[in-house]
Amino acid sequence: MAATPDTMHWRGVHHLALVTPDMDATVRFWHGVLDARLVTTLAVPEFRHYFFEVAPGNTIAFFEFTGKDLDTYAKPAGVPYEKASQFDHLSLYLPDEAALERMRDRLKAHDCEVTDVIDHGFLRSIYFSDPNGIALEASWWTVDPTGRPVDYADPSLFADPDPVPAVVELRENGKLDHTVATVLVDSIIEDIRRST
C-alpha cells in the first residue's frame, strides 16, 4: 500500500496530557525543579489543565480532576505493570552530556532521587520520578538518528535481531505494505485487546 502523498511536517509534541492528584506539587516539581516553564492554565468545574514548556511549542500538560478519587501508582521505567499497559515513561531531550549531568545535579540539589548516567549506546540517560509517581528520563543522543537519512540495516540503530514484520518491510522495500485502521473511543473500555 502506498503512503499518502503529502508528507507530514511534525514540529514535536504539542502536548502530552498526564494526570495528577496534586497540581500544586506538580507545578512545584515541573516548574521549580525541572525548570519547565508553566506557560498556560485553564480550569472548568470538572478539572484543571496546566501546560509546562519543554521546548519551543512542546509542552507536557496535566489534568487534575475535581472530586475524583483515582487510583495512583508508581513504577520504574521499563518495568511492566498491568495498570500501565499504554504508558511506561516519558523521556525529555537534552542537548549533551554536560546538560544531562547538570540536570542530575539539579535533581539532587532539590532532594530528588536520580540514577547515575546510564549509557545505552546511541543515547545516555538519567532516571527519576515526578511527585505523581510518573517515571521520567532525561536523555541526549550520542548518535542522533533524527537528523540523517534512515538506514534500517544499520545494526547500531536497528539492533532487534528479530524485528516485527513492519520493520522487515521498511528494510526490504523502503515502505510499509499496509497500515492499520483505528476507531474513536467514546467510553472507557477496560481491556482493549480483549474487547475487539
mmCIF file of N, CA and C in Angstrom, residues 21-108:
data_model
loop_
_atom_site.group_PDB
_atom_site.id
_atom_site.type_symbol
_atom_site.label_atom_id
_atom_site.label_comp_id
_atom_site.label_asym_id
_atom_site.label_seq_id
_atom_site.Cartn_x
_atom_site.Cartn_y
_atom_site.Cartn_z
ATOM 1 N N PRO A 21 -2.942 14.005 40.936
ATOM 2 C CA PRO A 21 -3.894 14.240 42.025
ATOM 3 C C PRO A 21 -3.557 15.510 42.807
ATOM 4 N N ASP A 22 -2.416 16.149 42.521
ATOM 5 C CA ASP A 22 -1.958 17.318 43.280
ATOM 6 C C ASP A 22 -1.272 18.302 42.336
ATOM 7 N N MET A 23 -2.050 19.245 41.791
ATOM 8 C CA MET A 23 -1.498 20.185 40.819
ATOM 9 C C MET A 23 -0.463 21.107 41.447
ATOM 10 N N ASP A 24 -0.641 21.464 42.715
ATOM 11 C CA ASP A 24 0.337 22.341 43.358
ATOM 12 C C ASP A 24 1.712 21.676 43.405
ATOM 13 N N ALA A 25 1.767 20.420 43.833
ATOM 14 C CA ALA A 25 3.045 19.696 43.860
ATOM 15 C C ALA A 25 3.595 19.521 42.446
ATOM 16 N N THR A 26 2.725 19.345 41.479
ATOM 17 C CA THR A 26 3.138 19.194 40.090
ATOM 18 C C THR A 26 3.799 20.471 39.580
ATOM 19 N N VAL A 27 3.209 21.631 39.875
ATOM 20 C CA VAL A 27 3.809 22.912 39.479
ATOM 21 C C VAL A 27 5.157 23.085 40.169
ATOM 22 N N ARG A 28 5.220 22.770 41.439
ATOM 23 C CA ARG A 28 6.463 22.941 42.193
ATOM 24 C C ARG A 28 7.585 22.065 41.638
ATOM 25 N N PHE A 29 7.247 20.863 41.144
ATOM 26 C CA PHE A 29 8.271 19.975 40.584
ATOM 27 C C PHE A 29 8.606 20.351 39.146
ATOM 28 N N TRP A 30 7.617 20.399 38.273
ATOM 29 C CA TRP A 30 7.879 20.630 36.846
ATOM 30 C C TRP A 30 8.430 22.022 36.585
ATOM 31 N N HIS A 31 7.887 23.052 37.227
ATOM 32 C CA HIS A 31 8.373 24.417 37.035
ATOM 33 C C HIS A 31 9.591 24.685 37.926
ATOM 34 N N GLY A 32 9.471 24.321 39.208
ATOM 35 C CA GLY A 32 10.523 24.640 40.166
ATOM 36 C C GLY A 32 11.763 23.786 40.065
ATOM 37 N N VAL A 33 11.601 22.479 39.957
ATOM 38 C CA VAL A 33 12.746 21.570 39.928
ATOM 39 C C VAL A 33 13.258 21.378 38.498
ATOM 40 N N LEU A 34 12.361 21.015 37.570
ATOM 41 C CA LEU A 34 12.794 20.719 36.206
ATOM 42 C C LEU A 34 12.979 21.967 35.351
ATOM 43 N N ASP A 35 12.522 23.119 35.839
ATOM 44 C CA ASP A 35 12.656 24.386 35.109
ATOM 45 C C ASP A 35 11.885 24.357 33.787
ATOM 46 N N ALA A 36 10.774 23.610 33.767
ATOM 47 C CA ALA A 36 9.866 23.602 32.613
ATOM 48 C C ALA A 36 8.832 24.698 32.883
ATOM 49 N N ARG A 37 8.942 25.783 32.155
ATOM 50 C CA ARG A 37 8.140 26.978 32.399
ATOM 51 C C ARG A 37 6.645 26.683 32.305
ATOM 52 N N LEU A 38 5.884 27.066 33.330
ATOM 53 C CA LEU A 38 4.430 26.981 33.282
ATOM 54 C C LEU A 38 3.953 28.051 32.318
ATOM 55 N N VAL A 39 3.327 27.649 31.188
ATOM 56 C CA VAL A 39 3.003 28.614 30.137
ATOM 57 C C VAL A 39 1.520 28.924 30.011
ATOM 58 N N THR A 40 0.655 28.042 30.454
ATOM 59 C CA THR A 40 -0.771 28.348 30.404
ATOM 60 C C THR A 40 -1.543 27.413 31.325
ATOM 61 N N THR A 41 -2.693 27.902 31.782
ATOM 62 C CA THR A 41 -3.569 27.094 32.631
ATOM 63 C C THR A 41 -5.006 27.318 32.191
ATOM 64 N N LEU A 42 -5.832 26.336 32.422
ATOM 65 C CA LEU A 42 -7.266 26.529 32.273
ATOM 66 C C LEU A 42 -7.954 25.701 33.343
ATOM 67 N N ALA A 43 -9.174 26.092 33.654
ATOM 68 C CA ALA A 43 -9.941 25.384 34.673
ATOM 69 C C ALA A 43 -11.416 25.483 34.361
ATOM 70 N N VAL A 44 -12.098 24.398 34.534
ATOM 71 C CA VAL A 44 -13.557 24.317 34.470
ATOM 72 C C VAL A 44 -13.975 23.577 35.733
ATOM 73 N N PRO A 45 -15.256 23.534 36.056
ATOM 74 C CA PRO A 45 -15.629 22.837 37.305
ATOM 75 C C PRO A 45 -15.141 21.395 37.395
ATOM 76 N N GLU A 46 -15.002 20.711 36.264
ATOM 77 C CA GLU A 46 -14.621 19.292 36.281
ATOM 78 C C GLU A 46 -13.117 19.055 36.428
ATOM 79 N N PHE A 47 -12.279 20.017 36.012
ATOM 80 C CA PHE A 47 -10.837 19.782 36.062
ATOM 81 C C PHE A 47 -10.043 21.071 35.895
ATOM 82 N N ARG A 48 -8.762 20.989 36.313
ATOM 83 C CA ARG A 48 -7.731 21.959 35.952
ATOM 84 C C ARG A 48 -6.874 21.312 34.874
ATOM 85 N N HIS A 49 -6.260 22.161 33.996
ATOM 86 C CA HIS A 49 -5.381 21.642 32.941
ATOM 87 C C HIS A 49 -4.240 22.645 32.791
ATOM 88 N N TYR A 50 -3.003 22.257 33.206
ATOM 89 C CA TYR A 50 -1.841 23.142 33.208
ATOM 90 C C TYR A 50 -0.793 22.619 32.225
ATOM 91 N N PHE A 51 -0.108 23.555 31.540
ATOM 92 C CA PHE A 51 0.853 23.206 30.499
ATOM 93 C C PHE A 51 2.244 23.742 30.838
ATOM 94 N N PHE A 52 3.251 22.878 30.719
ATOM 95 C CA PHE A 52 4.645 23.218 31.004
ATOM 96 C C PHE A 52 5.470 23.091 29.726
ATOM 97 N N GLU A 53 6.227 24.133 29.367
ATOM 98 C CA GLU A 53 7.030 24.125 28.145
ATOM 99 C C GLU A 53 8.315 23.326 28.360
ATOM 100 N N VAL A 54 8.550 22.352 27.460
ATOM 101 C CA VAL A 54 9.798 21.578 27.498
ATOM 102 C C VAL A 54 10.685 21.875 26.299
ATOM 103 N N ALA A 55 10.164 22.558 25.309
ATOM 104 C CA ALA A 55 10.898 23.059 24.135
ATOM 105 C C ALA A 55 9.943 24.016 23.429
ATOM 106 N N PRO A 56 10.439 24.889 22.585
ATOM 107 C CA PRO A 56 9.534 25.810 21.905
ATOM 108 C C PRO A 56 8.391 25.062 21.203
ATOM 109 N N GLY A 57 7.157 25.376 21.588
ATOM 110 C CA GLY A 57 5.982 24.738 21.008
ATOM 111 C C GLY A 57 5.657 23.361 21.557
ATOM 112 N N ASN A 58 6.481 22.817 22.459
ATOM 113 C CA ASN A 58 6.304 21.469 23.007
ATOM 114 C C ASN A 58 6.017 21.556 24.496
ATOM 115 N N THR A 59 4.900 20.956 24.930
ATOM 116 C CA THR A 59 4.528 21.032 26.337
ATOM 117 C C THR A 59 4.136 19.673 26.900
ATOM 118 N N ILE A 60 4.277 19.574 28.215
ATOM 119 C CA ILE A 60 3.731 18.471 28.994
ATOM 120 C C ILE A 60 2.591 19.083 29.793
ATOM 121 N N ALA A 61 1.412 18.490 29.717
ATOM 122 C CA ALA A 61 0.239 19.044 30.377
ATOM 123 C C ALA A 61 -0.289 18.042 31.400
ATOM 124 N N PHE A 62 -0.955 18.564 32.412
ATOM 125 C CA PHE A 62 -1.532 17.718 33.454
ATOM 126 C C PHE A 62 -2.993 18.070 33.672
ATOM 127 N N PHE A 63 -3.814 17.049 33.864
ATOM 128 C CA PHE A 63 -5.182 17.203 34.344
ATOM 129 C C PHE A 63 -5.200 16.930 35.837
ATOM 130 N N GLU A 64 -5.921 17.741 36.581
ATOM 131 C CA GLU A 64 -6.269 17.439 37.972
ATOM 132 C C GLU A 64 -7.787 17.446 38.006
ATOM 133 N N PHE A 65 -8.403 16.266 38.138
ATOM 134 C CA PHE A 65 -9.851 16.130 38.098
ATOM 135 C C PHE A 65 -10.464 16.492 39.444
ATOM 136 N N THR A 66 -11.553 17.239 39.425
ATOM 137 C CA THR A 66 -12.227 17.705 40.642
ATOM 138 C C THR A 66 -13.098 16.597 41.228
ATOM 139 N N GLY A 67 -12.893 16.298 42.494
ATOM 140 C CA GLY A 67 -13.754 15.357 43.206
ATOM 141 C C GLY A 67 -13.668 13.920 42.740
ATOM 142 N N LYS A 68 -12.590 13.549 42.078
ATOM 143 C CA LYS A 68 -12.414 12.169 41.610
ATOM 144 C C LYS A 68 -11.278 11.515 42.385
ATOM 145 N N ASP A 69 -11.569 10.367 42.980
ATOM 146 C CA ASP A 69 -10.556 9.613 43.706
ATOM 147 C C ASP A 69 -10.012 8.547 42.761
ATOM 148 N N LEU A 70 -8.908 8.875 42.072
ATOM 149 C CA LEU A 70 -8.345 7.971 41.080
ATOM 150 C C LEU A 70 -7.252 7.101 41.692
ATOM 151 N N ASP A 71 -7.151 5.881 41.195
ATOM 152 C CA ASP A 71 -6.049 5.019 41.616
ATOM 153 C C ASP A 71 -4.739 5.620 41.125
ATOM 154 N N THR A 72 -3.718 5.561 41.949
ATOM 155 C CA THR A 72 -2.398 6.024 41.551
ATOM 156 C C THR A 72 -1.408 4.882 41.751
ATOM 157 N N TYR A 73 -0.290 4.981 41.092
ATOM 158 C CA TYR A 73 0.773 4.002 41.238
ATOM 159 C C TYR A 73 2.080 4.668 40.851
ATOM 160 N N ALA A 74 3.169 4.059 41.252
ATOM 161 C CA ALA A 74 4.497 4.479 40.814
ATOM 162 C C ALA A 74 5.217 3.226 40.345
ATOM 163 N N LYS A 75 6.013 3.367 39.280
ATOM 164 C CA LYS A 75 6.775 2.242 38.748
ATOM 165 C C LYS A 75 8.041 2.761 38.106
ATOM 166 N N PRO A 76 9.090 1.983 38.117
ATOM 167 C CA PRO A 76 10.300 2.402 37.408
ATOM 168 C C PRO A 76 10.127 2.248 35.906
ATOM 169 N N ALA A 77 10.912 2.994 35.152
ATOM 170 C CA ALA A 77 10.886 2.900 33.694
ATOM 171 C C ALA A 77 11.290 1.500 33.254
ATOM 172 N N GLY A 78 10.592 0.976 32.262
ATOM 173 C CA GLY A 78 10.956 -0.311 31.678
ATOM 174 C C GLY A 78 10.542 -1.525 32.467
ATOM 175 N N VAL A 79 9.746 -1.338 33.516
ATOM 176 C CA VAL A 79 9.266 -2.467 34.314
ATOM 177 C C VAL A 79 7.767 -2.622 34.045
ATOM 178 N N PRO A 80 7.321 -3.766 33.518
ATOM 179 C CA PRO A 80 5.903 -3.913 33.178
ATOM 180 C C PRO A 80 5.014 -3.896 34.420
ATOM 181 N N TYR A 81 3.837 -3.321 34.249
ATOM 182 C CA TYR A 81 2.832 -3.269 35.308
ATOM 183 C C TYR A 81 1.470 -3.251 34.636
ATOM 184 N N GLU A 82 0.565 -4.104 35.080
ATOM 185 C CA GLU A 82 -0.706 -4.278 34.363
ATOM 186 C C GLU A 82 -1.530 -2.997 34.257
ATOM 187 N N LYS A 83 -1.420 -2.079 35.208
ATOM 188 C CA LYS A 83 -2.189 -0.836 35.130
ATOM 189 C C LYS A 83 -1.524 0.197 34.222
ATOM 190 N N ALA A 84 -0.311 -0.062 33.780
ATOM 191 C CA ALA A 84 0.411 0.876 32.917
ATOM 192 C C ALA A 84 0.656 0.252 31.549
ATOM 193 N N SER A 85 -0.403 -0.296 30.971
ATOM 194 C CA SER A 85 -0.228 -1.034 29.719
ATOM 195 C C SER A 85 -0.014 -0.129 28.512
ATOM 196 N N GLN A 86 -0.377 1.153 28.587
ATOM 197 C CA GLN A 86 -0.228 2.041 27.439
ATOM 198 C C GLN A 86 0.808 3.138 27.649
ATOM 199 N N PHE A 87 1.362 3.240 28.822
ATOM 200 C CA PHE A 87 2.339 4.285 29.098
ATOM 201 C C PHE A 87 3.390 3.723 30.027
ATOM 202 N N ASP A 88 4.649 3.868 29.660
ATOM 203 C CA ASP A 88 5.728 3.381 30.507
ATOM 204 C C ASP A 88 6.458 4.532 31.175
ATOM 205 N N HIS A 89 7.053 5.432 30.399
ATOM 206 C CA HIS A 89 7.769 6.561 30.972
ATOM 207 C C HIS A 89 7.898 7.665 29.932
ATOM 208 N N LEU A 90 8.289 8.823 30.363
ATOM 209 C CA LEU A 90 8.497 9.967 29.491
ATOM 210 C C LEU A 90 9.963 10.357 29.556
ATOM 211 N N SER A 91 10.602 10.482 28.393
ATOM 212 C CA SER A 91 11.977 10.941 28.343
ATOM 213 C C SER A 91 12.023 12.332 27.737
ATOM 214 N N LEU A 92 12.707 13.231 28.408
ATOM 215 C CA LEU A 92 12.876 14.607 27.948
ATOM 216 C C LEU A 92 14.261 14.741 27.327
ATOM 217 N N TYR A 93 14.353 15.519 26.259
ATOM 218 C CA TYR A 93 15.560 15.621 25.435
ATOM 219 C C TYR A 93 16.474 16.737 25.925
ATOM 220 N N LEU A 94 17.735 16.407 26.151
ATOM 221 C CA LEU A 94 18.763 17.386 26.495
ATOM 222 C C LEU A 94 19.835 17.386 25.401
ATOM 223 N N PRO A 95 20.578 18.506 25.243
ATOM 224 C CA PRO A 95 21.488 18.621 24.100
ATOM 225 C C PRO A 95 22.806 17.860 24.203
ATOM 226 N N ASP A 96 23.284 17.571 25.429
ATOM 227 C CA ASP A 96 24.605 16.944 25.534
ATOM 228 C C ASP A 96 24.820 16.376 26.933
ATOM 229 N N GLU A 97 25.977 15.750 27.110
ATOM 230 C CA GLU A 97 26.338 15.109 28.386
ATOM 231 C C GLU A 97 26.403 16.119 29.530
ATOM 232 N N ALA A 98 26.945 17.293 29.265
ATOM 233 C CA ALA A 98 27.051 18.316 30.315
ATOM 234 C C ALA A 98 25.670 18.718 30.813
ATOM 235 N N ALA A 99 24.715 18.869 29.911
ATOM 236 C CA ALA A 99 23.345 19.215 30.311
ATOM 237 C C ALA A 99 22.722 18.080 31.119
ATOM 238 N N LEU A 100 23.006 16.839 30.737
ATOM 239 C CA LEU A 100 22.495 15.682 31.467
ATOM 240 C C LEU A 100 23.043 15.677 32.899
ATOM 241 N N GLU A 101 24.325 15.937 33.032
ATOM 242 C CA GLU A 101 24.939 15.981 34.363
ATOM 243 C C GLU A 101 24.402 17.149 35.186
ATOM 244 N N ARG A 102 24.153 18.305 34.545
ATOM 245 C CA ARG A 102 23.564 19.450 35.258
ATOM 246 C C ARG A 102 22.165 19.113 35.763
ATOM 247 N N MET A 103 21.369 18.406 34.944
ATOM 248 C CA MET A 103 20.026 18.021 35.372
ATOM 249 C C MET A 103 20.099 17.045 36.542
ATOM 250 N N ARG A 104 21.030 16.082 36.460
ATOM 251 C CA ARG A 104 21.203 15.142 37.573
ATOM 252 C C ARG A 104 21.559 15.904 38.855
ATOM 253 N N ASP A 105 22.493 16.855 38.754
ATOM 254 C CA ASP A 105 22.905 17.638 39.923
ATOM 255 C C ASP A 105 21.771 18.510 40.435
ATOM 256 N N ARG A 106 20.976 19.063 39.516
ATOM 257 C CA ARG A 106 19.838 19.909 39.911
ATOM 258 C C ARG A 106 18.807 19.081 40.682
ATOM 259 N N LEU A 107 18.526 17.880 40.189
ATOM 260 C CA LEU A 107 17.586 17.000 40.887
ATOM 261 C C LEU A 107 18.092 16.686 42.292
ATOM 262 N N LYS A 108 19.360 16.335 42.400
ATOM 263 C CA LYS A 108 19.939 16.036 43.717
ATOM 264 C C LYS A 108 19.874 17.246 44.637
#
